[in-house]
Amino acid sequence: MNSSFAKETAMRAPLFLISLALSSAACSDSAEYADKAGVSDRATASAVATAAPAAEAYAVEQETERYQFAYSWPAQVAAEPALAAFLGQKADAMRAELEQEADEDWNSSQGSEWTPRQHSASEEWQVVADLPGYLSLSGHLATYSGGAHGMYGMQSLVWDREAGAAMKGIDLFNSLGNRLCDTLNTAREERRGMEIEEGSDDMFDKCPGLDEASVLVGSSNGKTFDRITVYFGPYVAGAYAEGDYELDFPVTASVVDAVKPAHARAFSVSR
């Protein structure tokens, strides 16, 4: 799911689409109105289409001596005005924090012989699943504040179209089973080339809690969520050099049982 961050800016799309749901009687009336107005039905349809262009992806970049900032989301987000506004607020907050930290770094270096390194922060939102009632997104984040290395990770966001509310993927569930720990340890052993000692006190041998993970909900059928991905970023399930972990699971009956009742109809067992 990782990808490079958007490099070109795009204009924010219109915040609504014009409905074209007209009854046959209304169609007859519109034809009559067009005749009286001296325009054709084709011209009327063209005018409506021109007034309602499709939503477009959004991306912004800003660079100063002290920092680089980039933020983007796809057209599916732009088509949801409230969601676009929500992510816009997150982008503003991220840029403000980046600017404040960079300014503190530069101001503290005044009178010194060293110059701070340029800070950076970026996030790219991508579609994981686009269902009739939900839009599932993954946010790919990268930051750097002048240290030995930057940080990166992935966030989950699920937009409930009916409720007009954003939530984390994990918020759809009451709990998830113990299968997660076994799958994580298998991935760790493959990456490390050694077995995980049972009962180990090493912080990177223990099973992290779901509060330390991002849970992405996906779909193979475009109608329901039937797969999930549990993501652990650097330093969560292993050392930084070990990288991050993406663990994919099909939705089973036990997973469906763990879904909160309000969202149960959005899930189905993977086939």
CSV table of C-alpha atoms in Angstrom, one decimal:
chain,number,residue,atom,x,y,z
A,1,MET,CA,0.0,0.0,0.0
A,2,ASN,CA,3.0,2.4,0.3
A,3,SER,CA,3.6,4.8,-2.5
A,4,SER,CA,5.4,8.0,-3.2
A,5,PHE,CA,3.8,11.2,-2.2
A,6,ALA,CA,1.9,13.4,-4.8
A,7,LYS,CA,4.2,15.9,-6.5
A,8,GLU,CA,1.8,18.0,-8.5
A,9,THR,CA,-0.9,20.3,-7.1
A,10,ALA,CA,-4.5,20.2,-8.3
A,11,MET,CA,-7.4,22.5,-7.7
A,12,ARG,CA,-10.0,21.6,-5.0
A,13,ALA,CA,-13.0,20.1,-6.8
A,14,PRO,CA,-16.6,21.6,-6.4
A,15,LEU,CA,-18.3,20.5,-3.2
A,16,PHE,CA,-21.4,19.1,-4.7
A,17,LEU,CA,-22.8,17.4,-7.8
A,18,ILE,CA,-26.1,18.5,-9.5
A,19,SER,CA,-28.8,15.8,-9.4
A,20,LEU,CA,-30.2,14.7,-12.8
A,21,ALA,CA,-33.0,12.6,-11.4
A,22,LEU,CA,-36.0,13.9,-13.3
A,23,SER,CA,-39.4,12.3,-13.9
A,24,SER,CA,-40.8,11.8,-17.4
A,25,ALA,CA,-43.3,14.6,-16.8
A,26,ALA,CA,-40.5,16.9,-15.8
A,27,CYS,CA,-38.6,15.9,-19.0
A,28,SER,CA,-41.6,16.9,-21.0
A,29,ASP,CA,-41.8,20.2,-19.1
A,30,SER,CA,-38.1,20.9,-19.7
A,31,ALA,CA,-38.5,20.3,-23.4
A,32,GLU,CA,-41.4,22.8,-23.5
A,33,TYR,CA,-39.4,25.3,-21.5
A,34,ALA,CA,-36.4,24.9,-23.8
A,35,ASP,CA,-38.6,25.6,-26.9
A,36,LYS,CA,-39.9,28.8,-25.2
A,37,ALA,CA,-36.4,29.8,-24.3
A,38,GLY,CA,-35.1,29.2,-27.7
A,39,VAL,CA,-32.6,26.5,-26.8
A,40,SER,CA,-32.5,22.8,-27.5
A,41,ASP,CA,-32.6,19.9,-25.1
A,42,ARG,CA,-29.0,19.1,-26.1
A,43,ALA,CA,-27.8,22.6,-25.2
A,44,THR,CA,-29.6,22.4,-21.8
A,45,ALA,CA,-28.0,19.1,-21.1
A,46,SER,CA,-24.6,20.5,-22.1
A,47,ALA,CA,-25.1,23.4,-19.7
A,48,VAL,CA,-25.9,21.1,-16.8
A,49,ALA,CA,-22.9,18.9,-17.5
A,50,THR,CA,-20.6,22.0,-17.7
A,51,ALA,CA,-22.0,23.2,-14.3
A,52,ALA,CA,-21.2,19.9,-12.6
A,53,PRO,CA,-17.7,18.7,-13.4
A,54,ALA,CA,-16.5,15.5,-11.7
A,55,ALA,CA,-14.6,15.8,-8.5
A,56,GLU,CA,-10.9,16.0,-8.8
A,57,ALA,CA,-8.0,14.8,-6.7
A,58,TYR,CA,-6.4,17.5,-4.4
A,59,ALA,CA,-2.7,18.0,-3.7
A,60,VAL,CA,-0.7,20.8,-2.2
A,61,GLU,CA,3.0,21.4,-1.7
A,62,GLN,CA,4.9,24.1,0.1
A,63,GLU,CA,8.6,24.5,0.6
A,64,THR,CA,10.6,27.1,2.5
A,65,GLU,CA,14.2,27.2,3.7
A,66,ARG,CA,13.1,25.6,6.9
A,67,TYR,CA,10.6,23.0,5.8
A,68,GLN,CA,8.8,21.0,3.1
A,69,PHE,CA,5.1,20.1,3.3
A,70,ALA,CA,2.9,18.0,1.1
A,71,TYR,CA,-0.6,16.8,1.5
A,72,SER,CA,-3.0,15.1,-0.9
A,73,TRP,CA,-6.3,13.1,-1.3
A,74,PRO,CA,-8.0,11.4,-4.2
A,75,ALA,CA,-11.1,12.4,-6.1
A,76,GLN,CA,-13.3,10.1,-4.0
A,77,VAL,CA,-12.6,12.3,-1.0
A,78,ALA,CA,-13.2,15.5,-3.0
A,79,ALA,CA,-16.6,14.2,-3.8
A,80,GLU,CA,-17.4,14.1,-0.1
A,81,PRO,CA,-17.5,17.8,1.1
A,82,ALA,CA,-17.5,17.1,4.8
A,83,LEU,CA,-14.7,14.6,4.5
A,84,ALA,CA,-12.6,17.0,2.4
A,85,ALA,CA,-13.1,19.6,5.1
A,86,PHE,CA,-12.1,17.2,7.8
A,87,LEU,CA,-8.9,16.3,6.0
A,88,GLY,CA,-8.3,19.9,5.2
A,89,GLN,CA,-8.3,20.6,9.0
A,90,LYS,CA,-5.8,17.8,9.6
A,91,ALA,CA,-3.6,19.2,6.8
A,92,ASP,CA,-3.7,22.7,8.4
A,93,ALA,CA,-2.8,21.2,11.8
A,94,MET,CA,0.1,19.2,10.4
A,95,ARG,CA,1.5,22.2,8.6
A,96,ALA,CA,1.2,24.4,11.7
A,97,GLU,CA,3.0,21.9,13.8
A,98,LEU,CA,5.7,21.4,11.2
A,99,GLU,CA,6.3,25.2,11.0
A,100,GLN,CA,6.4,25.6,14.7
A,101,GLU,CA,9.0,22.8,15.2
A,102,ALA,CA,11.1,24.1,12.4
A,103,ASP,CA,11.0,27.6,13.7
A,104,GLU,CA,12.0,26.4,17.2
A,105,ASP,CA,15.0,24.5,15.7
A,106,TRP,CA,16.1,27.5,13.6
A,107,ASN,CA,15.6,30.0,16.4
A,108,SER,CA,17.6,27.9,18.9
A,109,SER,CA,20.5,27.8,16.4
A,110,GLN,CA,20.9,31.6,16.2
A,111,GLY,CA,24.4,32.7,17.0
A,112,SER,CA,25.7,29.1,16.6
A,113,GLU,CA,28.0,27.7,13.9
A,114,TRP,CA,25.6,25.0,12.9
A,115,THR,CA,22.5,25.2,10.6
A,116,PRO,CA,19.5,23.0,11.2
A,117,ARG,CA,18.5,20.5,8.6
A,118,GLN,CA,15.3,21.2,6.7
A,119,HIS,CA,12.2,19.6,8.3
A,120,SER,CA,9.5,17.8,6.3
A,121,ALA,CA,6.0,16.3,6.7
A,122,SER,CA,3.8,14.8,4.1
A,123,GLU,CA,0.7,12.6,4.0
A,124,GLU,CA,-1.0,11.0,1.0
A,125,TRP,CA,-4.5,9.5,1.3
A,126,GLN,CA,-5.3,6.6,-0.9
A,127,VAL,CA,-8.5,4.6,-1.4
A,128,VAL,CA,-8.6,1.1,0.1
A,129,ALA,CA,-12.3,0.5,-0.6
A,130,ASP,CA,-15.1,2.5,-2.0
A,131,LEU,CA,-18.5,1.0,-0.9
A,132,PRO,CA,-22.0,2.4,-1.3
A,133,GLY,CA,-22.1,3.4,2.4
A,134,TYR,CA,-18.4,3.7,3.3
A,135,LEU,CA,-15.1,5.0,2.0
A,136,SER,CA,-12.0,3.3,3.5
A,137,LEU,CA,-8.7,5.2,3.2
A,138,SER,CA,-5.1,4.7,4.1
A,139,GLY,CA,-3.0,7.7,5.0
A,140,HIS,CA,0.7,7.3,4.1
A,141,LEU,CA,2.7,9.6,6.4
A,142,ALA,CA,6.4,10.6,6.4
A,143,THR,CA,8.2,13.1,8.7
A,144,TYR,CA,11.7,14.3,9.3
A,145,SER,CA,12.9,16.7,12.0
A,146,GLY,CA,16.6,16.8,11.5
A,147,GLY,CA,17.6,13.6,13.3
A,148,ALA,CA,19.5,10.5,12.1
A,149,HIS,CA,16.5,9.3,10.1
A,150,GLY,CA,12.9,10.2,9.4
A,151,MET,CA,9.7,8.4,10.5
A,152,TYR,CA,7.0,6.9,8.4
A,153,GLY,CA,3.7,5.1,8.9
A,154,MET,CA,0.2,4.5,7.8
A,155,GLN,CA,-3.1,5.7,9.2
A,156,SER,CA,-6.6,4.3,8.7
A,157,LEU,CA,-9.7,6.4,8.1
A,158,VAL,CA,-13.2,5.1,7.4
A,159,TRP,CA,-15.9,7.6,6.3
A,160,ASP,CA,-19.4,6.6,7.1
A,161,ARG,CA,-21.4,8.3,4.3
A,162,GLU,CA,-24.8,7.9,6.0
A,163,ALA,CA,-23.6,9.3,9.3
A,164,GLY,CA,-21.2,11.8,7.8
A,165,ALA,CA,-18.6,10.7,10.3
A,166,ALA,CA,-14.9,9.7,10.2
A,167,MET,CA,-13.5,6.9,12.3
A,168,LYS,CA,-10.5,4.7,12.5
A,169,GLY,CA,-10.8,1.2,11.1
A,170,ILE,CA,-10.4,-0.4,14.5
A,171,ASP,CA,-13.5,1.6,15.7
A,172,LEU,CA,-15.6,-0.7,13.5
A,173,PHE,CA,-14.8,-3.7,15.8
A,174,ASN,CA,-15.4,-4.6,19.4
A,175,SER,CA,-12.3,-6.8,19.4
A,176,LEU,CA,-10.1,-8.9,17.2
A,177,GLY,CA,-8.9,-12.5,17.9
A,178,ASN,CA,-5.5,-13.9,19.0
A,179,ARG,CA,-4.6,-15.0,15.4
A,180,LEU,CA,-3.0,-11.6,15.0
A,181,CYS,CA,-0.1,-12.4,17.4
A,182,ASP,CA,0.7,-15.7,15.7
A,183,THR,CA,0.7,-14.2,12.3
A,184,LEU,CA,3.0,-11.3,13.5
A,185,ASN,CA,5.5,-13.7,15.0
A,186,THR,CA,5.6,-15.8,11.8
A,187,ALA,CA,6.5,-12.6,9.9
A,188,ARG,CA,9.0,-11.6,12.5
A,189,GLU,CA,10.8,-14.9,12.4
A,190,GLU,CA,11.0,-14.8,8.6
A,191,ARG,CA,12.5,-11.3,8.7
A,192,ARG,CA,14.9,-12.0,11.6
A,193,GLY,CA,15.9,-15.5,10.6
A,194,MET,CA,15.3,-16.8,14.1
A,195,GLU,CA,12.4,-18.0,16.3
A,196,ILE,CA,10.6,-15.8,18.7
A,197,GLU,CA,11.2,-17.1,22.2
A,198,GLU,CA,8.0,-17.9,24.0
A,199,GLY,CA,7.5,-15.6,27.0
A,200,SER,CA,10.4,-13.3,26.0
A,201,ASP,CA,10.6,-10.0,27.8
A,202,ASP,CA,12.1,-8.2,24.8
A,203,MET,CA,9.8,-5.4,23.9
A,204,PHE,CA,10.1,-6.3,20.2
A,205,ASP,CA,9.1,-9.9,20.9
A,206,LYS,CA,5.8,-9.0,22.6
A,207,CYS,CA,2.5,-8.7,20.8
A,208,PRO,CA,1.6,-5.1,20.4
A,209,GLY,CA,-1.9,-4.0,21.3
A,210,LEU,CA,-4.3,-2.9,18.6
A,211,ASP,CA,-4.2,0.6,20.0
A,212,GLU,CA,-0.6,0.7,18.5
A,213,ALA,CA,-1.8,-0.5,15.1
A,214,SER,CA,-3.7,0.8,12.1
A,215,VAL,CA,-6.5,-1.4,10.9
A,216,LEU,CA,-7.5,-1.0,7.3
A,217,VAL,CA,-10.7,-2.5,5.9
A,218,GLY,CA,-10.8,-3.5,2.3
A,219,SER,CA,-13.0,-5.1,-0.3
A,220,SER,CA,-12.6,-7.5,-3.1
A,221,ASN,CA,-16.2,-7.2,-4.4
A,222,GLY,CA,-16.9,-3.5,-4.1
A,223,LYS,CA,-20.0,-4.1,-2.0
A,224,THR,CA,-18.8,-5.2,1.4
A,225,PHE,CA,-15.7,-5.3,3.5
A,226,ASP,CA,-14.2,-8.8,3.2
A,227,ARG,CA,-10.5,-8.3,4.1
A,228,ILE,CA,-8.6,-6.4,6.7
A,229,THR,CA,-4.9,-5.3,7.1
A,230,VAL,CA,-3.3,-4.7,10.4
A,231,TYR,CA,-0.4,-2.3,10.1
A,232,PHE,CA,2.4,-1.8,12.7
A,233,GLY,CA,4.9,1.0,12.0
A,234,PRO,CA,8.6,1.2,12.9
A,235,TYR,CA,9.5,0.7,16.5
A,236,VAL,CA,6.1,-0.9,17.2
A,237,ALA,CA,6.6,-4.6,16.4
A,238,GLY,CA,10.4,-4.4,15.8
A,239,ALA,CA,13.5,-2.2,15.6
A,240,TYR,CA,13.6,0.6,13.1
A,241,ALA,CA,15.9,-1.3,10.8
A,242,GLU,CA,13.3,-4.1,10.8
A,243,GLY,CA,10.8,-1.9,9.1
A,244,ASP,CA,7.0,-1.9,9.3
A,245,TYR,CA,4.6,-4.9,9.2
A,246,GLU,CA,1.5,-5.2,7.1
A,247,LEU,CA,-0.5,-8.3,8.0
A,248,ASP,CA,-3.4,-9.2,5.7
A,249,PHE,CA,-6.4,-11.3,6.8
A,250,PRO,CA,-9.6,-12.4,5.1
A,251,VAL,CA,-12.8,-11.6,6.9
A,252,THR,CA,-14.0,-14.8,8.6
A,253,ALA,CA,-17.2,-15.5,10.5
A,254,SER,CA,-15.3,-14.8,13.8
A,255,VAL,CA,-14.2,-11.4,12.4
A,256,VAL,CA,-17.8,-10.6,11.4
A,257,ASP,CA,-18.9,-11.5,15.0
A,258,ALA,CA,-16.4,-8.9,16.3
A,259,VAL,CA,-17.9,-6.1,14.2
A,260,LYS,CA,-20.0,-3.6,16.1
A,261,PRO,CA,-23.7,-4.0,15.3
A,262,ALA,CA,-24.0,-0.6,13.7
A,263,HIS,CA,-21.6,-1.6,10.9
A,264,ALA,CA,-22.3,-5.4,10.7
A,265,ARG,CA,-24.1,-5.1,7.4
A,266,ALA,CA,-21.0,-3.6,5.7
A,267,PHE,CA,-19.1,-6.9,6.2
A,268,SER,CA,-19.2,-10.3,4.6
A,269,VAL,CA,-17.1,-13.5,4.9
A,270,SER,CA,-14.4,-13.6,2.2
A,271,ARG,CA,-15.1,-16.1,-0.6
